[in-house]
CSV table of C-alpha atoms and ligand atoms in Angstrom, one decimal:
chain,number,residue,atom,x,y,z
A,915,MET,CA,-76.3,107.5,120.0
A,916,GLN,CA,-79.4,106.6,121.9
A,917,TYR,CA,-80.2,109.5,124.2
A,918,HIS,CA,-82.6,108.9,127.0
A,919,ALA,CA,-83.7,112.5,127.6
A,920,PHE,CA,-83.6,116.0,126.3
A,921,ILE,CA,-82.8,118.7,128.9
A,922,ILE,CA,-84.6,121.9,128.0
A,923,LYS,CA,-82.8,125.1,128.6
A,924,TYR,CA,-84.9,128.3,128.9
A,925,ALA,CA,-84.1,131.9,129.7
A,926,GLU,CA,-84.8,132.5,133.4
A,927,ILE,CA,-84.4,136.3,133.3
A,928,GLY,CA,-87.7,137.9,134.3
A,929,VAL,CA,-89.3,134.6,135.2
A,930,LYS,CA,-88.7,134.6,138.9
A,931,GLY,CA,-91.2,133.8,141.7
A,932,LYS,CA,-94.8,133.1,140.7
A,933,ASN,CA,-94.2,134.1,137.1
A,934,ARG,CA,-91.7,131.3,136.9
A,935,TYR,CA,-94.4,128.7,137.4
A,936,VAL,CA,-96.7,130.3,134.8
A,937,PHE,CA,-93.8,130.3,132.4
A,938,GLU,CA,-92.7,126.7,133.1
A,939,ASP,CA,-96.3,125.4,133.0
A,940,ALA,CA,-96.9,127.1,129.7
A,941,LEU,CA,-93.7,125.8,128.3
A,942,MET,CA,-94.4,122.3,129.4
A,943,LYS,CA,-97.8,122.4,127.8
A,944,ARG,CA,-96.4,123.6,124.5
A,945,ILE,CA,-93.7,121.0,124.6
A,946,LYS,CA,-96.3,118.2,125.2
A,947,PHE,CA,-98.4,119.6,122.4
A,948,ALA,CA,-95.5,119.7,119.9
A,949,LEU,CA,-94.4,116.1,120.8
A,950,ALA,CA,-97.9,114.8,120.6
A,951,ARG,CA,-97.7,115.4,116.9
A,952,ILE,CA,-94.8,113.2,116.2
A,953,GLU,CA,-94.1,109.5,116.7
A,954,GLY,CA,-92.5,108.4,119.9
A,955,GLU,CA,-93.0,108.0,123.6
A,956,PHE,CA,-92.2,111.1,125.6
A,957,GLU,CA,-92.6,112.2,129.1
A,958,VAL,CA,-92.2,115.8,130.0
A,959,THR,CA,-91.3,116.4,133.7
A,960,ARG,CA,-90.0,119.2,135.8
A,961,THR,CA,-87.7,118.8,138.8
A,962,ALA,CA,-85.7,121.4,140.6
A,963,GLY,CA,-86.3,124.1,138.0
A,964,ARG,CA,-85.4,121.9,135.1
A,965,ILE,CA,-87.6,120.6,132.3
A,966,TYR,CA,-86.8,117.2,131.0
A,967,VAL,CA,-88.2,115.4,128.0
A,968,GLU,CA,-87.6,111.7,128.6
A,969,ALA,CA,-87.8,109.9,125.3
A,970,ARG,CA,-88.2,106.3,124.2
A,971,LYS,CA,-88.6,105.1,120.6
A,972,TYR,CA,-88.3,108.3,118.8
A,973,ASP,CA,-86.7,109.8,115.8
A,974,PHE,CA,-83.9,112.2,116.8
A,975,ASP,CA,-84.2,114.7,114.0
A,976,GLU,CA,-87.9,114.8,114.1
A,977,THR,CA,-87.9,115.4,117.9
A,978,ILE,CA,-85.4,118.2,117.6
A,979,ALA,CA,-87.3,119.8,114.8
A,980,ALA,CA,-90.5,119.7,116.9
A,981,LEU,CA,-88.8,121.2,120.0
A,982,GLN,CA,-87.1,123.9,117.8
A,983,LYS,CA,-90.6,125.2,117.1
A,984,VAL,CA,-91.5,125.7,120.8
A,985,PHE,CA,-91.0,129.3,121.8
A,986,GLY,CA,-89.4,129.7,125.2
A,987,ILE,CA,-86.7,127.0,124.6
A,988,ILE,CA,-83.2,128.4,124.1
A,989,GLY,CA,-81.3,125.2,124.1
A,990,ILE,CA,-82.0,121.4,123.8
A,991,CYS,CA,-79.4,119.1,125.4
A,992,PRO,CA,-79.5,115.5,124.3
A,993,ALA,CA,-78.6,113.5,127.4
A,994,VAL,CA,-77.7,110.0,128.3
A,995,SER,CA,-79.1,108.9,131.7
A,996,ILE,CA,-77.6,106.3,134.0
A,997,GLU,CA,-80.1,104.8,136.3
A,998,ARG,CA,-79.7,104.0,140.0
A,999,ASP,CA,-78.7,100.4,140.9
A,1000,GLY,CA,-81.2,98.0,142.2
A,1001,ASP,CA,-80.5,99.1,145.8
A,1002,GLY,CA,-81.4,102.7,144.9
A,1003,LYS,CA,-77.8,103.9,145.0
A,1004,LEU,CA,-76.2,106.0,142.2
A,1005,PRO,CA,-73.7,103.9,140.2
A,1006,ASP,CA,-70.2,103.7,141.7
A,1007,PHE,CA,-67.3,105.6,140.2
A,1008,ASP,CA,-66.0,102.8,138.0
A,1009,LYS,CA,-69.4,102.3,136.3
A,1010,LEU,CA,-69.9,106.0,136.0
A,1011,SER,CA,-66.4,106.5,134.5
A,1012,GLN,CA,-67.0,103.7,132.0
A,1013,LYS,CA,-70.2,105.4,130.8
A,1014,VAL,CA,-68.6,108.8,130.6
A,1015,CYS,CA,-65.8,107.5,128.5
A,1016,GLU,CA,-68.2,105.7,126.2
A,1017,PHE,CA,-70.3,108.9,125.9
A,1018,MET,CA,-67.3,111.0,124.9
A,1019,GLY,CA,-66.3,108.5,122.3
A,1020,ALA,CA,-69.7,108.2,120.8
A,1021,GLU,CA,-70.3,112.0,120.8
A,1022,TYR,CA,-66.9,112.9,119.5
A,1023,PRO,CA,-65.7,110.0,117.4
A,1024,ASP,CA,-62.7,111.9,115.9
A,1025,GLY,CA,-61.5,112.2,119.5
A,1026,LYS,CA,-59.5,115.4,119.1
A,1027,GLN,CA,-61.4,117.9,121.3
A,1028,SER,CA,-60.4,119.8,124.3
A,1029,PHE,CA,-62.8,119.3,127.2
A,1030,LYS,CA,-63.7,120.2,130.7
A,1031,VAL,CA,-65.8,118.1,133.0
A,1032,GLN,CA,-68.5,120.0,134.9
A,1033,VAL,CA,-69.9,118.0,137.8
A,1034,ARG,CA,-73.1,119.0,139.6
A,1035,ARG,CA,-74.0,117.0,142.7
A,1036,VAL,CA,-77.6,117.6,143.5
A,1037,ASP,CA,-77.6,114.3,145.4
A,1038,LYS,CA,-74.9,115.1,148.0
A,1039,SER,CA,-74.8,111.5,149.3
A,1040,TYR,CA,-72.3,110.6,146.5
A,1041,PRO,CA,-69.0,109.5,148.2
A,1042,LEU,CA,-66.9,111.9,146.0
A,1043,ASP,CA,-67.3,115.6,145.9
A,1044,SER,CA,-67.7,117.5,142.6
A,1045,MET,CA,-64.1,118.6,142.3
A,1046,GLU,CA,-62.7,115.1,143.0
A,1047,LEU,CA,-65.2,113.5,140.6
A,1048,GLY,CA,-64.4,116.0,137.9
A,1049,ALA,CA,-60.7,115.5,138.1
A,1050,MET,CA,-60.9,111.7,138.2
A,1051,LEU,CA,-63.4,111.5,135.3
A,1052,GLY,CA,-61.1,113.9,133.3
A,1053,ALA,CA,-58.1,111.6,133.9
A,1054,ASP,CA,-60.1,108.6,132.7
A,1055,ILE,CA,-61.3,110.4,129.6
A,1056,LEU,CA,-57.8,111.3,128.7
A,1057,ALA,CA,-56.7,107.7,129.2
A,1058,ALA,CA,-59.5,106.4,127.0
A,1059,HIS,CA,-59.1,109.1,124.3
A,1060,PRO,CA,-55.5,110.0,124.1
A,1061,ASP,CA,-55.9,112.7,121.5
A,1062,MET,CA,-58.3,114.7,123.7
A,1063,THR,CA,-56.9,117.4,125.9
A,1064,VAL,CA,-58.2,119.2,129.0
A,1065,ASP,CA,-58.8,122.9,128.8
A,1066,VAL,CA,-60.6,124.4,131.8
A,1067,HIS,CA,-60.8,127.9,130.4
A,1068,ASP,CA,-62.1,127.6,126.8
A,1069,PRO,CA,-62.9,123.9,126.1
A,1070,ASP,CA,-64.4,122.7,122.8
A,1071,VAL,CA,-66.6,120.4,124.9
A,1072,LEU,CA,-68.1,121.2,128.2
A,1073,LEU,CA,-69.2,117.8,129.6
A,1074,HIS,CA,-72.0,118.0,132.2
A,1075,VAL,CA,-72.2,115.2,134.7
A,1076,GLU,CA,-75.2,115.8,136.9
A,1077,LEU,CA,-75.9,113.6,139.9
A,1078,ARG,CA,-79.6,113.8,140.5
A,1079,GLU,CA,-82.4,111.2,140.7
A,1080,LYS,CA,-80.3,109.6,137.9
A,1081,ILE,CA,-77.0,110.7,136.5
A,1082,ASN,CA,-77.3,112.7,133.3
A,1083,LEU,CA,-74.5,113.2,130.9
A,1084,TYR,CA,-74.7,115.9,128.2
A,1085,SER,CA,-72.5,118.2,126.3
A,1086,ARG,CA,-74.2,119.4,123.2
A,1087,VAL,CA,-76.6,122.3,123.2
A,1088,ILE,CA,-78.8,122.5,120.1
A,1089,PRO,CA,-80.3,126.0,119.8
A,1090,GLY,CA,-84.0,126.5,120.3
A,1091,PRO,CA,-86.1,129.3,118.9
A,1092,GLY,CA,-85.9,131.5,122.0
A,1093,GLY,CA,-88.8,133.8,122.9
A,1094,MET,CA,-91.5,133.2,125.5
A,1095,PRO,CA,-93.9,130.3,125.7
A,1096,LEU,CA,-97.2,130.8,123.9
A,1097,GLY,CA,-100.0,131.7,126.3
A,1098,THR,CA,-98.0,133.8,128.6
A,1099,ALA,CA,-98.8,137.2,127.1
A,1100,GLY,CA,-102.4,137.5,126.0
A,1101,LYS,CA,-103.8,137.7,122.5
A,1102,ALA,CA,-103.5,140.0,119.4
A,1103,MET,CA,-105.2,140.3,116.1
A,1104,LEU,CA,-103.0,139.8,113.1
A,1105,LEU,CA,-103.9,141.5,109.8
A,1106,LEU,CA,-102.8,138.6,107.5
A,1107,SER,CA,-102.5,139.2,103.8
A,1108,GLY,CA,-101.0,136.8,101.2
A,1109,GLY,CA,-97.7,138.7,101.2
A,1110,ILE,CA,-94.3,138.0,102.7
A,1111,ASP,CA,-94.5,140.4,105.6
A,1112,SER,CA,-97.5,139.7,107.7
A,1113,PRO,CA,-96.9,136.0,108.3
A,1114,VAL,CA,-93.4,137.0,109.5
A,1115,ALA,CA,-94.9,139.7,111.7
A,1116,GLY,CA,-97.3,137.1,113.2
A,1117,TYR,CA,-94.5,134.7,113.9
A,1118,MET,CA,-92.5,137.4,115.7
A,1119,ILE,CA,-95.3,138.5,117.9
A,1120,ALA,CA,-96.2,134.9,118.7
A,1121,LYS,CA,-92.6,134.4,119.6
A,1122,ARG,CA,-93.1,136.7,122.6
A,1123,GLY,CA,-95.8,134.4,123.9
A,1124,VAL,CA,-98.8,136.1,122.3
A,1125,ASN,CA,-101.6,134.0,121.0
A,1126,LEU,CA,-103.0,135.1,117.6
A,1127,GLU,CA,-106.3,135.6,115.9
A,1128,ALA,CA,-106.1,136.8,112.3
A,1129,VAL,CA,-108.1,138.7,109.7
A,1130,TYR,CA,-107.9,138.6,106.0
A,1131,PHE,CA,-109.7,141.1,103.8
A,1132,ASN,CA,-110.9,139.3,100.7
A,1133,ALA,CA,-112.2,141.0,97.6
A,1134,PRO,CA,-114.1,138.5,95.5
A,1135,PRO,CA,-114.6,138.3,92.5
A,1136,TYR,CA,-111.5,140.6,92.0
A,1137,THR,CA,-109.4,138.2,94.1
A,1138,SER,CA,-109.7,134.5,93.5
A,1139,GLU,CA,-110.3,131.4,95.6
A,1140,ARG,CA,-106.7,130.6,95.1
A,1141,ALA,CA,-105.7,133.9,96.8
A,1142,LYS,CA,-107.9,133.1,99.7
A,1143,GLN,CA,-106.5,129.5,99.9
A,1144,LYS,CA,-103.0,131.0,100.0
A,1145,VAL,CA,-103.8,133.0,103.1
A,1146,ILE,CA,-105.3,130.0,104.7
A,1147,ASP,CA,-102.1,128.1,103.9
A,1148,LEU,CA,-100.0,130.9,105.4
A,1149,ALA,CA,-102.2,131.0,108.5
A,1150,LYS,CA,-101.5,127.3,108.8
A,1151,THR,CA,-97.7,127.8,108.5
A,1152,VAL,CA,-97.8,130.5,111.2
A,1153,SER,CA,-99.9,128.2,113.4
A,1154,VAL,CA,-97.1,125.6,113.4
A,1155,TYR,CA,-95.4,128.1,115.8
A,1156,ALA,CA,-98.3,130.1,117.1
A,1157,GLY,CA,-100.8,127.3,117.9
A,1158,LYS,CA,-104.4,127.5,116.9
A,1159,ILE,CA,-105.4,130.6,115.0
A,1160,LYS,CA,-109.0,131.7,114.4
A,1161,LEU,CA,-109.0,133.3,111.0
A,1162,HIS,CA,-111.6,135.8,110.0
A,1163,ILE,CA,-112.3,136.3,106.3
A,1164,ILE,CA,-114.0,139.6,105.7
A,1165,ASN,CA,-115.6,140.3,102.4
A,1166,PHE,CA,-114.2,143.8,101.7
A,1167,THR,CA,-115.3,144.2,98.1
A,1168,ASP,CA,-118.2,146.5,98.6
A,1169,ILE,CA,-116.3,148.7,101.0
A,1170,GLN,CA,-113.4,148.9,98.5
A,1171,MET,CA,-115.7,149.7,95.6
A,1172,TYR,CA,-117.5,152.4,97.6
A,1173,ILE,CA,-114.3,154.1,98.5
A,1174,TYR,CA,-113.2,153.9,94.9
A,1175,GLU,CA,-116.4,155.5,93.9
A,1176,LYS,CA,-116.4,158.3,96.4
A,1177,CYS,CA,-112.8,159.2,97.3
A,1178,PRO,CA,-109.8,160.6,95.4
A,1179,HIS,CA,-108.1,157.6,93.8
A,1180,ASP,CA,-104.6,158.5,94.9
A,1181,GLU,CA,-105.9,158.2,98.5
A,1182,LEU,CA,-107.6,154.9,98.0
A,1183,THR,CA,-105.0,152.6,99.5
A,1184,ILE,CA,-104.7,154.7,102.7
A,1185,ILE,CA,-108.4,155.0,103.2
A,1186,MET,CA,-108.9,151.4,102.5
A,1187,ARG,CA,-106.2,150.6,105.0
A,1188,ARG,CA,-107.9,152.8,107.6
A,1189,TYR,CA,-111.1,150.8,107.2
A,1190,MET,CA,-109.2,147.5,107.5
A,1191,MET,CA,-107.8,148.8,110.7
A,1192,ARG,CA,-111.2,149.8,112.1
A,1193,ILE,CA,-112.7,146.4,111.2
A,1194,ALA,CA,-109.8,144.6,112.7
A,1195,GLU,CA,-110.1,146.7,115.8
A,1196,GLU,CA,-113.7,145.7,116.2
A,1197,LEU,CA,-113.0,142.0,115.7
A,1198,ALA,CA,-110.1,142.4,118.2
A,1199,THR,CA,-112.3,144.0,120.8
A,1200,ARG,CA,-114.9,141.2,120.5
A,1201,ALA,CA,-112.1,138.6,120.9
A,1202,ASP,CA,-110.4,140.2,123.9
A,1203,CYS,CA,-107.3,140.9,121.9
A,1204,MET,CA,-105.0,143.6,123.3
A,1205,GLY,CA,-103.6,144.9,120.0
A,1206,LEU,CA,-103.4,144.7,116.3
A,1207,VAL,CA,-100.4,143.3,114.4
A,1208,THR,CA,-99.3,144.3,110.8
A,1209,GLY,CA,-96.4,143.5,108.6
A,1210,GLU,CA,-95.6,147.2,107.8
A,1211,SER,CA,-92.1,148.5,107.6
A,1212,ILE,CA,-91.1,152.2,107.1
A,1213,GLY,CA,-90.7,153.2,103.5
A,1214,GLN,CA,-91.4,149.8,101.9
A,1215,VAL,CA,-94.2,151.2,99.7
A,1216,ALA,CA,-96.2,154.4,99.4
A,1217,SER,CA,-98.7,153.2,102.0
A,1218,GLN,CA,-95.9,152.7,104.5
A,1219,THR,CA,-94.2,156.1,104.6
A,1220,MET,CA,-94.1,157.6,108.0
A,1221,GLN,CA,-97.0,159.9,106.9
A,1222,SER,CA,-99.0,157.0,105.6
A,1223,LEU,CA,-98.4,155.0,108.8
A,1224,ALA,CA,-99.5,157.9,110.9
A,1225,CYS,CA,-102.8,157.9,108.9
A,1226,THR,CA,-103.3,154.2,109.3
A,1227,ASP,CA,-102.4,154.4,112.9
A,1228,ALA,CA,-104.8,157.2,113.6
A,1229,ALA,CA,-107.8,155.0,112.6
A,1230,VAL,CA,-107.3,152.8,115.6
A,1231,LYS,CA,-108.6,154.3,118.7
A,1232,THR,CA,-108.6,151.8,121.5
A,1233,MET,CA,-105.5,149.6,121.3
A,1234,PRO,CA,-101.9,149.7,120.1
A,1235,VAL,CA,-100.9,148.5,116.7
A,1236,TYR,CA,-97.8,146.3,116.8
A,1237,ARG,CA,-95.5,146.5,113.8
A,1238,PRO,CA,-92.7,144.1,114.6
A,1239,LEU,CA,-91.0,144.6,111.2
A,1240,ILE,CA,-91.1,148.4,111.3
A,1241,ALA,CA,-87.3,148.8,111.0
A,1242,PHE,CA,-86.5,145.6,109.0
A,1243,ASP,CA,-85.1,145.6,105.5
A,1244,LYS,CA,-86.9,143.4,103.1
A,1245,GLN,CA,-84.1,140.9,102.9
A,1246,ASP,CA,-84.1,140.4,106.6
A,1247,ILE,CA,-87.9,139.7,106.4
A,1248,VAL,CA,-87.4,137.3,103.6
A,1249,ASP,CA,-84.7,135.4,105.6
A,1250,ILE,CA,-87.2,134.9,108.4
A,1251,SER,CA,-90.0,134.0,105.9
A,1252,ILE,CA,-87.7,131.3,104.5
A,1253,LYS,CA,-86.7,130.1,108.0
A,1254,ILE,CA,-90.4,129.6,109.0
A,1255,ASP,CA,-91.3,127.9,105.7
A,1256,ALA,CA,-93.7,130.6,104.6
A,1257,TYR,CA,-91.7,132.0,101.7
A,1258,GLU,CA,-92.7,129.5,99.0
A,1259,THR,CA,-96.3,130.2,99.7
A,1260,SER,CA,-96.0,133.9,100.0
A,1261,ILE,CA,-94.4,134.4,96.6
A,1262,LEU,CA,-97.2,132.6,94.7
A,1263,PRO,CA,-98.4,135.2,92.3
A,1264,TYR,CA,-102.0,135.6,93.2
A,1265,GLU,CA,-103.7,139.0,93.2
A,1266,ASP,CA,-104.2,140.9,96.4
A,1267,CYS,CA,-107.2,143.1,97.2
A,1268,CYS,CA,-104.9,146.1,97.6
A,1269,THR,CA,-103.3,145.8,94.2
A,1270,ILE,CA,-106.5,145.8,92.2
A,1271,PHE,CA,-107.5,149.4,92.4
A,1272,VAL,CA,-104.2,151.0,93.1
A,1273,ALA,CA,-103.5,154.4,91.7
A,1274,LYS,CA,-100.5,155.0,89.5
A,1275,HIS,CA,-99.4,157.7,91.8
A,1276,PRO,CA,-100.7,157.1,95.3
A,1277,VAL,CA,-100.2,159.8,97.9
A,1278,THR,CA,-97.0,159.4,99.8
A,1279,LYS,CA,-97.5,162.2,102.3
A,1280,PRO,CA,-101.2,161.9,103.3
A,1281,LYS,CA,-102.4,164.0,106.3
A,1282,VAL,CA,-104.7,162.5,108.9
A,1283,HIS,CA,-107.2,165.5,108.9
A,1284,ILE,CA,-107.4,165.3,105.1
A,1285,MET,CA,-108.1,161.6,105.2
A,1286,GLU,CA,-110.8,162.3,107.8
A,1287,ASP,CA,-112.3,165.0,105.7
A,1288,HIS,CA,-112.4,162.8,102.6
A,1289,GLU,CA,-113.9,159.9,104.5
A,1290,LYS,CA,-116.9,162.1,105.0
A,1291,TYR,CA,-117.8,161.5,101.3
A,1292,LEU,CA,-118.5,157.9,102.5
A,1293,ALA,CA,-121.0,159.0,105.2
A,1294,GLU,CA,-124.1,157.8,103.5
A,1295,LYS,CA,-123.4,154.1,103.3
A,1296,ILE,CA,-120.1,153.2,104.9
A,1297,ASP,CA,-121.4,152.2,108.4
A,1298,GLU,CA,-123.9,149.9,106.8
A,1299,LEU,CA,-121.2,148.3,104.6
A,1300,VAL,CA,-118.9,147.8,107.5
A,1301,GLN,CA,-121.7,146.3,109.5
A,1302,THR,CA,-122.5,143.9,106.7
A,1303,ALA,CA,-118.8,143.0,106.4
A,1304,LEU,CA,-118.7,142.2,110.1
A,1305,ASP,CA,-122.0,140.2,109.9
A,1306,THR,CA,-120.8,138.1,107.1
A,1307,ASP,CA,-117.4,137.3,108.7
A,1308,GLU,CA,-116.4,133.7,107.7
A,1309,ILE,CA,-114.5,132.1,110.6
A,1310,LEU,CA,-112.0,129.3,110.1
A,1311,GLU,CA,-110.2,127.5,112.9
A,1312,ILE,CA,-106.7,127.0,111.6
A,1313,GLU,CA,-104.4,124.4,113.2
A,1314,ALA,CA,-101.2,123.0,111.8
B,201,ATP,P1,-97.6,141.8,103.2
B,201,ATP,O1,-96.4,141.2,102.6
B,201,ATP,O2,-97.8,141.4,104.6
B,201,ATP,O3,-98.8,141.7,102.3
B,201,ATP,P2,-97.0,144.2,102.0
B,201,ATP,O4,-95.6,144.6,102.0
B,201,ATP,O5,-97.6,143.7,100.8
B,201,ATP,O6,-97.2,143.3,103.3
B,201,ATP,P3,-99.1,146.1,102.2
B,201,ATP,O7,-99.8,145.4,101.2
B,201,ATP,O8,-98.9,147.5,102.1
B,201,ATP,O9,-97.7,145.5,102.5
B,201,ATP,O10,-99.8,145.8,103.6
B,201,ATP,C1,-99.3,146.2,104.8
B,201,ATP,C2,-99.9,145.4,105.9
B,201,ATP,O11,-101.4,145.6,105.9
B,201,ATP,C3,-99.7,143.9,105.7
B,201,ATP,O12,-98.5,143.5,106.3
B,201,ATP,C4,-100.9,143.4,106.5
B,201,ATP,O13,-100.6,143.3,107.9
B,201,ATP,C5,-102.0,144.4,106.2
B,201,ATP,N1,-102.8,144.0,105.0
B,201,ATP,C6,-102.7,144.4,103.8
B,201,ATP,N2,-103.6,143.8,102.9
B,201,ATP,C7,-104.3,143.0,103.7
B,201,ATP,C8,-105.4,142.1,103.5
B,201,ATP,N3,-105.9,141.9,102.3
B,201,ATP,N4,-105.9,141.4,104.6
B,201,ATP,C9,-105.4,141.6,105.8
B,201,ATP,N5,-104.3,142.4,106.1
B,201,ATP,C10,-103.8,143.1,105.1
B,202,MG,MG1,-99.6,142.8,100.8
């Protein structure tokens, strides 16, 4: 069926008053951005608290796929519009009824559904009121599609007939991704590795309307160009949903080697992680980010026991660390990774900077004060190494 518009449904809870405009403006901007990337002619408009995407010459599946990546949309309703007549009047009942019956036939070709007609008369000048119109249209649908039935309590199909500037007919609601439109919540710094978890963590935070920057700790020559490219590819995948991402690539090799040289090997991962957090915090501060984001989840590995997380957390002094996967099982994370198309990239078997020097038996119950004590072994050179790492930051602008 050729639809003329997509009516965008979004959650209105918490977006009252002035915030509502901020929310709607951001949502419209993101919708326009998503549709600018596909073929077709689209016009995104807002009337009376509704966002419409009017569409001409477009591919249905491609359009839905694009809209399903826009956070803030909870439903997409493909609609057929009936224009006003030449004299500016809405079409009379007979014409409307004919279109409604055609619509039901085209949308539900097997013709066996139960339905209810829901009329909304925004233009009150129409000669029939909502109740009358609903009843009369229902009768005509039954006559045209004899195997359909009316069910006003629990219909298979809720047919909306909305009398506005035009008359819109729609019944299907295709689910959107939910969440909040990007740009309504500030910015956060994602610690992005080549694994499964951190891209999912970034996706989830972006879904709440947060813009992302990202940082990857690279350890050449111990990690390869391919491992770095994998992270760039993952950043690109996340940016399909999260918009433009500035990706910092920090050369971590010297810091890692120095920790390896000076600190107990079973504490290497935790101490390394604490330096990653500190560097990420510095980058985040410079970029006006309001928090860090990691893909950690309790108990997943030795460096993610509650004790280890406490040590990692304690290294960050000025902002919260958001861990959206903290209580997720691996399989649940994998499911999201597959859904957002990151999984195939994430499982490519390239080495990670953390796996290179890992101890056979890393500490699982580190204590913050002991980590702080052992970091004193690094006093001589660590500040300089951190400074050099920050000074040689390679910045890439990633955009899907
Ligand atoms: P992931 O799948 O995200 O790599 P993981 O299960 O492998 O996670 P760890 O390697 O313990 O877990 O890393 C925990 C978190 O620390 C990651 O989710 C990520 O946010 C951050 N992290 C780890 N290594 C790096 C890195 N090289 N660069 C940037 N962030 C990293
Ligand atoms: Mg990892």
